[in-house]
PDB file of C-alpha atoms in Angstrom:
ATOM      1  CA  UNK A  31     131.104  49.843  97.634  1.00 72.00           C
ATOM      2  CA  UNK A  32     128.566  46.940  99.664  1.00 87.00           C
ATOM      3  CA  UNK A  33     125.628  47.376 101.472  1.00 90.00           C
ATOM      4  CA  UNK A  34     126.649  45.949 105.446  1.00 91.00           C
ATOM      5  CA  UNK A  35     123.207  44.528 105.625  1.00 92.00           C
ATOM      6  CA  UNK A  36     123.468  43.715 109.510  1.00 94.00           C
ATOM      7  CA  UNK A  37     124.303  47.872 110.090  1.00 93.00           C
ATOM      8  CA  UNK A  38     122.040  48.312 107.285  1.00 93.00           C
ATOM      9  CA  UNK A  39     118.964  46.325 109.250  1.00 95.00           C
ATOM     10  CA  UNK A  40     120.239  47.834 112.756  1.00 95.00           C
ATOM     11  CA  UNK A  41     120.100  51.479 111.646  1.00 95.00           C
ATOM     12  CA  UNK A  42     116.337  50.907 110.067  1.00 96.00           C
ATOM     13  CA  UNK A  43     114.602  49.190 113.190  1.00 96.00           C
ATOM     14  CA  UNK A  44     116.567  51.207 115.881  1.00 96.00           C
ATOM     15  CA  UNK A  45     114.877  54.662 113.908  1.00 96.00           C
ATOM     16  CA  UNK A  46     111.377  52.616 112.005  1.00 95.00           C
ATOM     17  CA  UNK A  47     110.079  52.084 115.135  1.00 95.00           C
ATOM     18  CA  UNK A  48     110.402  55.297 116.579  1.00 93.00           C
ATOM     19  CA  UNK A  49     109.944  56.519 113.576  1.00 92.00           C
ATOM     20  CA  UNK A  50     106.773  54.778 112.709  1.00 90.00           C
ATOM     21  CA  UNK A  51     104.865  54.901 117.012  1.00 88.00           C
ATOM     22  CA  UNK A  52     105.322  59.084 116.077  1.00 87.00           C
ATOM     23  CA  UNK A  53     103.291  58.566 113.036  1.00 84.00           C
ATOM     24  CA  UNK A  54     100.320  56.987 113.949  1.00 81.00           C
ATOM     25  CA  UNK A  55     100.441  59.258 117.459  1.00 77.00           C
ATOM     26  CA  UNK A  56      97.341  61.121 117.143  1.00 70.00           C
ATOM     27  CA  UNK A  57      97.361  65.042 116.892  1.00 68.00           C
ATOM     28  CA  UNK A  58     101.507  65.111 116.283  1.00 66.00           C
ATOM     29  CA  UNK A  59     101.589  62.167 113.783  1.00 64.00           C
ATOM     30  CA  UNK A  60      99.452  63.071 110.303  1.00 65.00           C
ATOM     31  CA  UNK A  61     100.965  66.827 110.731  1.00 65.00           C
ATOM     32  CA  UNK A  62     104.313  65.927 110.501  1.00 72.00           C
ATOM     33  CA  UNK A  63     104.175  62.329 109.022  1.00 74.00           C
ATOM     34  CA  UNK A  64     106.746  63.515 106.635  1.00 78.00           C
ATOM     35  CA  UNK A  65     108.901  65.284 109.078  1.00 82.00           C
ATOM     36  CA  UNK A  66     109.662  62.609 111.027  1.00 84.00           C
ATOM     37  CA  UNK A  67     110.487  60.727 107.698  1.00 90.00           C
ATOM     38  CA  UNK A  68     112.708  62.708 106.258  1.00 92.00           C
ATOM     39  CA  UNK A  69     114.841  63.230 109.415  1.00 93.00           C
ATOM     40  CA  UNK A  70     114.891  59.255 110.871  1.00 94.00           C
ATOM     41  CA  UNK A  71     116.116  58.480 107.241  1.00 95.00           C
ATOM     42  CA  UNK A  72     119.198  60.835 107.742  1.00 95.00           C
ATOM     43  CA  UNK A  73     118.825  59.745 111.460  1.00 95.00           C
ATOM     44  CA  UNK A  74     119.526  56.585 110.725  1.00 96.00           C
ATOM     45  CA  UNK A  75     122.457  57.130 107.158  1.00 94.00           C
ATOM     46  CA  UNK A  76     123.751  58.468 110.417  1.00 93.00           C
ATOM     47  CA  UNK A  77     123.309  55.173 113.080  1.00 94.00           C
ATOM     48  CA  UNK A  78     124.179  53.336 109.367  1.00 94.00           C
ATOM     49  CA  UNK A  79     127.488  55.121 109.165  1.00 92.00           C
ATOM     50  CA  UNK A  80     128.347  54.900 112.521  1.00 90.00           C
ATOM     51  CA  UNK A  81     127.730  51.085 112.766  1.00 89.00           C
ATOM     52  CA  UNK A  82     129.313  50.371 109.498  1.00 89.00           C
ATOM     53  CA  UNK A  83     132.152  51.848 110.513  1.00 79.00           C
ATOM     54  CA  UNK A  84     133.101  53.787 107.341  1.00 80.00           C
ATOM     55  CA  UNK A  85     134.108  56.923 106.138  1.00 82.00           C
ATOM     56  CA  UNK A  86     131.632  58.495 104.384  1.00 84.00           C
ATOM     57  CA  UNK A  87     128.646  56.855 103.786  1.00 88.00           C
ATOM     58  CA  UNK A  88     127.497  56.978  99.509  1.00 90.00           C
ATOM     59  CA  UNK A  89     124.364  58.856  98.791  1.00 92.00           C
ATOM     60  CA  UNK A  90     123.318  55.064  96.783  1.00 92.00           C
ATOM     61  CA  UNK A  91     123.778  53.996 100.239  1.00 93.00           C
ATOM     62  CA  UNK A  92     122.248  55.849 102.573  1.00 94.00           C
ATOM     63  CA  UNK A  93     118.763  56.022 100.575  1.00 96.00           C
ATOM     64  CA  UNK A  94     118.602  52.081 100.534  1.00 95.00           C
ATOM     65  CA  UNK A  95     119.830  52.414 104.381  1.00 95.00           C
ATOM     66  CA  UNK A  96     116.361  55.804 104.516  1.00 96.00           C
ATOM     67  CA  UNK A  97     114.685  53.067 102.462  1.00 96.00           C
ATOM     68  CA  UNK A  98     114.587  50.507 104.909  1.00 97.00           C
ATOM     69  CA  UNK A  99     114.042  52.779 107.751  1.00 96.00           C
ATOM     70  CA  UNK A 100     111.030  53.396 105.436  1.00 96.00           C
ATOM     71  CA  UNK A 101     109.514  49.278 105.564  1.00 96.00           C
ATOM     72  CA  UNK A 102     110.706  49.415 109.222  1.00 97.00           C
ATOM     73  CA  UNK A 103     108.254  52.826 110.369  1.00 95.00           C
ATOM     74  CA  UNK A 104     105.450  51.440 107.522  1.00 95.00           C
ATOM     75  CA  UNK A 105     105.388  48.145 109.555  1.00 96.00           C
ATOM     76  CA  UNK A 106     105.141  49.597 113.357  1.00 95.00           C
ATOM     77  CA  UNK A 107     102.304  52.426 111.433  1.00 89.00           C
ATOM     78  CA  UNK A 108     100.396  49.631 109.750  1.00 90.00           C
ATOM     79  CA  UNK A 109     100.325  48.213 112.754  1.00 92.00           C
ATOM     80  CA  UNK A 110      99.586  50.701 114.720  1.00 87.00           C
ATOM     81  CA  UNK A 111      96.462  51.283 112.679  1.00 80.00           C
ATOM     82  CA  UNK A 112      95.360  47.565 112.861  1.00 84.00           C
ATOM     83  CA  UNK A 113      95.789  48.073 117.129  1.00 86.00           C
ATOM     84  CA  UNK A 114      93.132  51.244 116.800  1.00 78.00           C
ATOM     85  CA  UNK A 115      90.136  49.746 114.462  1.00 77.00           C
ATOM     86  CA  UNK A 116      90.520  46.401 116.015  1.00 80.00           C
ATOM     87  CA  UNK A 117      89.836  48.538 120.336  1.00 80.00           C
ATOM     88  CA  UNK A 118      87.307  49.690 118.650  1.00 72.00           C
ATOM     89  CA  UNK A 119      87.947  52.621 116.732  1.00 69.00           C
ATOM     90  CA  UNK A 120      86.681  52.193 112.479  1.00 66.00           C
ATOM     91  CA  UNK A 121      83.480  53.832 113.439  1.00 72.00           C
ATOM     92  CA  UNK A 122      85.286  57.017 115.161  1.00 73.00           C
ATOM     93  CA  UNK A 123      88.002  57.032 112.461  1.00 70.00           C
ATOM     94  CA  UNK A 124      85.174  56.241 109.039  1.00 71.00           C
ATOM     95  CA  UNK A 125      82.948  59.263 110.443  1.00 75.00           C
ATOM     96  CA  UNK A 126      86.159  61.416 111.266  1.00 73.00           C
ATOM     97  CA  UNK A 127      86.990  61.139 107.261  1.00 72.00           C
ATOM     98  CA  UNK A 128      82.556  61.131 106.656  1.00 73.00           C
ATOM     99  CA  UNK A 129      82.982  64.739 108.063  1.00 77.00           C
ATOM    100  CA  UNK A 130      85.909  65.523 106.300  1.00 74.00           C
ATOM    101  CA  UNK A 131      85.252  64.850 103.730  1.00 72.00           C
ATOM    102  CA  UNK A 132      81.685  66.666 103.696  1.00 71.00           C
ATOM    103  CA  UNK A 133      83.938  69.645 104.492  1.00 74.00           C
ATOM    104  CA  UNK A 134      85.426  69.317 101.808  1.00 72.00           C
ATOM    105  CA  UNK A 135      82.485  69.535  99.599  1.00 68.00           C
ATOM    106  CA  UNK A 136      80.584  72.848 101.285  1.00 71.00           C
ATOM    107  CA  UNK A 137      84.291  73.940 101.048  1.00 72.00           C
ATOM    108  CA  UNK A 138      85.335  73.988  96.898  1.00 69.00           C
ATOM    109  CA  UNK A 139      82.927  75.677  96.559  1.00 69.00           C
ATOM    110  CA  UNK A 140      81.882  72.419  93.484  1.00 67.00           C
ATOM    111  CA  UNK A 141      78.913  72.415  90.688  1.00 73.00           C
ATOM    112  CA  UNK A 142      75.819  70.106  91.593  1.00 75.00           C
ATOM    113  CA  UNK A 143      76.571  67.443  89.490  1.00 78.00           C
ATOM    114  CA  UNK A 144      80.138  67.536  91.078  1.00 76.00           C
ATOM    115  CA  UNK A 145      79.724  68.136  94.113  1.00 73.00           C
ATOM    116  CA  UNK A 146      76.620  64.541  94.144  1.00 78.00           C
ATOM    117  CA  UNK A 147      78.881  63.272  92.889  1.00 78.00           C
ATOM    118  CA  UNK A 148      81.303  63.081  95.190  1.00 76.00           C
ATOM    119  CA  UNK A 149      77.924  62.549  97.900  1.00 75.00           C
ATOM    120  CA  UNK A 150      77.565  59.515  96.296  1.00 80.00           C
ATOM    121  CA  UNK A 151      81.574  58.750  97.030  1.00 78.00           C
ATOM    122  CA  UNK A 152      80.784  59.528 100.387  1.00 76.00           C
ATOM    123  CA  UNK A 153      77.490  57.731 101.270  1.00 78.00           C
ATOM    124  CA  UNK A 154      79.613  54.404  99.507  1.00 78.00           C
ATOM    125  CA  UNK A 155      82.955  54.663 101.922  1.00 76.00           C
ATOM    126  CA  UNK A 156      80.510  54.230 104.654  1.00 76.00           C
ATOM    127  CA  UNK A 157      79.519  50.884 103.832  1.00 80.00           C
ATOM    128  CA  UNK A 158      81.643  48.103 105.474  1.00 79.00           C
ATOM    129  CA  UNK A 159      83.271  47.894 101.947  1.00 84.00           C
ATOM    130  CA  UNK A 160      83.906  51.294 100.730  1.00 82.00           C
ATOM    131  CA  UNK A 161      86.025  51.805 104.453  1.00 78.00           C
ATOM    132  CA  UNK A 162      88.019  48.287 103.178  1.00 81.00           C
ATOM    133  CA  UNK A 163      89.229  50.061  99.653  1.00 85.00           C
ATOM    134  CA  UNK A 164      89.676  53.299 101.300  1.00 80.00           C
ATOM    135  CA  UNK A 165      92.169  52.255 103.709  1.00 79.00           C
ATOM    136  CA  UNK A 166      93.824  49.995 101.760  1.00 86.00           C
ATOM    137  CA  UNK A 167      93.894  52.306  99.522  1.00 87.00           C
ATOM    138  CA  UNK A 168      95.291  55.482 101.472  1.00 83.00           C
ATOM    139  CA  UNK A 169      97.830  51.939 103.933  1.00 86.00           C
ATOM    140  CA  UNK A 170      99.313  52.181 100.339  1.00 91.00           C
ATOM    141  CA  UNK A 171     100.162  55.374  99.209  1.00 91.00           C
ATOM    142  CA  UNK A 172     100.828  55.542 103.306  1.00 88.00           C
ATOM    143  CA  UNK A 173     103.316  53.204 102.135  1.00 92.00           C
ATOM    144  CA  UNK A 174     104.813  54.133  99.276  1.00 94.00           C
ATOM    145  CA  UNK A 175     105.454  57.838 101.331  1.00 91.00           C
ATOM    146  CA  UNK A 176     107.603  56.531 103.866  1.00 92.00           C
ATOM    147  CA  UNK A 177     109.563  54.398 101.516  1.00 94.00           C
ATOM    148  CA  UNK A 178     110.411  56.912  99.495  1.00 95.00           C
ATOM    149  CA  UNK A 179     110.626  60.152 102.050  1.00 94.00           C
ATOM    150  CA  UNK A 180     112.751  58.446 104.737  1.00 95.00           C
ATOM    151  CA  UNK A 181     115.098  57.287 101.350  1.00 96.00           C
ATOM    152  CA  UNK A 182     115.374  61.143 100.501  1.00 96.00           C
ATOM    153  CA  UNK A 183     115.915  61.739 104.115  1.00 95.00           C
ATOM    154  CA  UNK A 184     118.657  58.993 103.578  1.00 95.00           C
ATOM    155  CA  UNK A 185     120.304  61.073 101.256  1.00 95.00           C
ATOM    156  CA  UNK A 186     119.432  64.513 102.356  1.00 94.00           C
ATOM    157  CA  UNK A 187     122.118  62.418 105.943  1.00 93.00           C
ATOM    158  CA  UNK A 188     124.586  61.220 103.234  1.00 92.00           C
ATOM    159  CA  UNK A 189     124.804  64.191 101.893  1.00 92.00           C
ATOM    160  CA  UNK A 190     125.007  66.348 104.914  1.00 90.00           C
ATOM    161  CA  UNK A 191     128.056  63.294 106.598  1.00 83.00           C
ATOM    162  CA  UNK A 192     130.532  63.437 103.086  1.00 79.00           C
ATOM    163  CA  UNK A 193     130.227  68.029 103.749  1.00 78.00           C
ATOM    164  CA  UNK A 194     131.141  67.303 107.452  1.00 69.00           C
ATOM    165  CA  UNK A 195     134.284  64.697 106.319  1.00 65.00           C
ATOM    166  CA  UNK A 196     135.712  67.169 103.643  1.00 55.00           C
TER     167      UNK A 196
END
């Protein structure tokens, strides 16, 4: 079955912008990020079916629509993170990450050598270069997560639509 790119992009942009904004929102974004992406992929598959006038959306097309949605959501999320950094929240974000890592060290019960190595890592992260590296790695992992989870959500949505059509 041929993929309708126009319907795919329309669905992806409509849902992806919402997912990207919700995922970057303080307090609810991080906790519910997986839920936003899975649900958003499913909704995008539903919208793809409606926009493309297809009676049944194959799972592969649901996955593709979900992946497009993930790309859009990731782009919106990255723009929100960059805006936060430019607005001066970089210091606050760095402090929060440092506190979380310090808590992880104290709660892990690791031996002294491991705790010392982790402490050196936390200190290196406090440099501008270390912070840039951590942010870059985090954004790469986040991008992969967005694309995979929304793709799986698209498969889930296509599967539900398929069952409802039988």
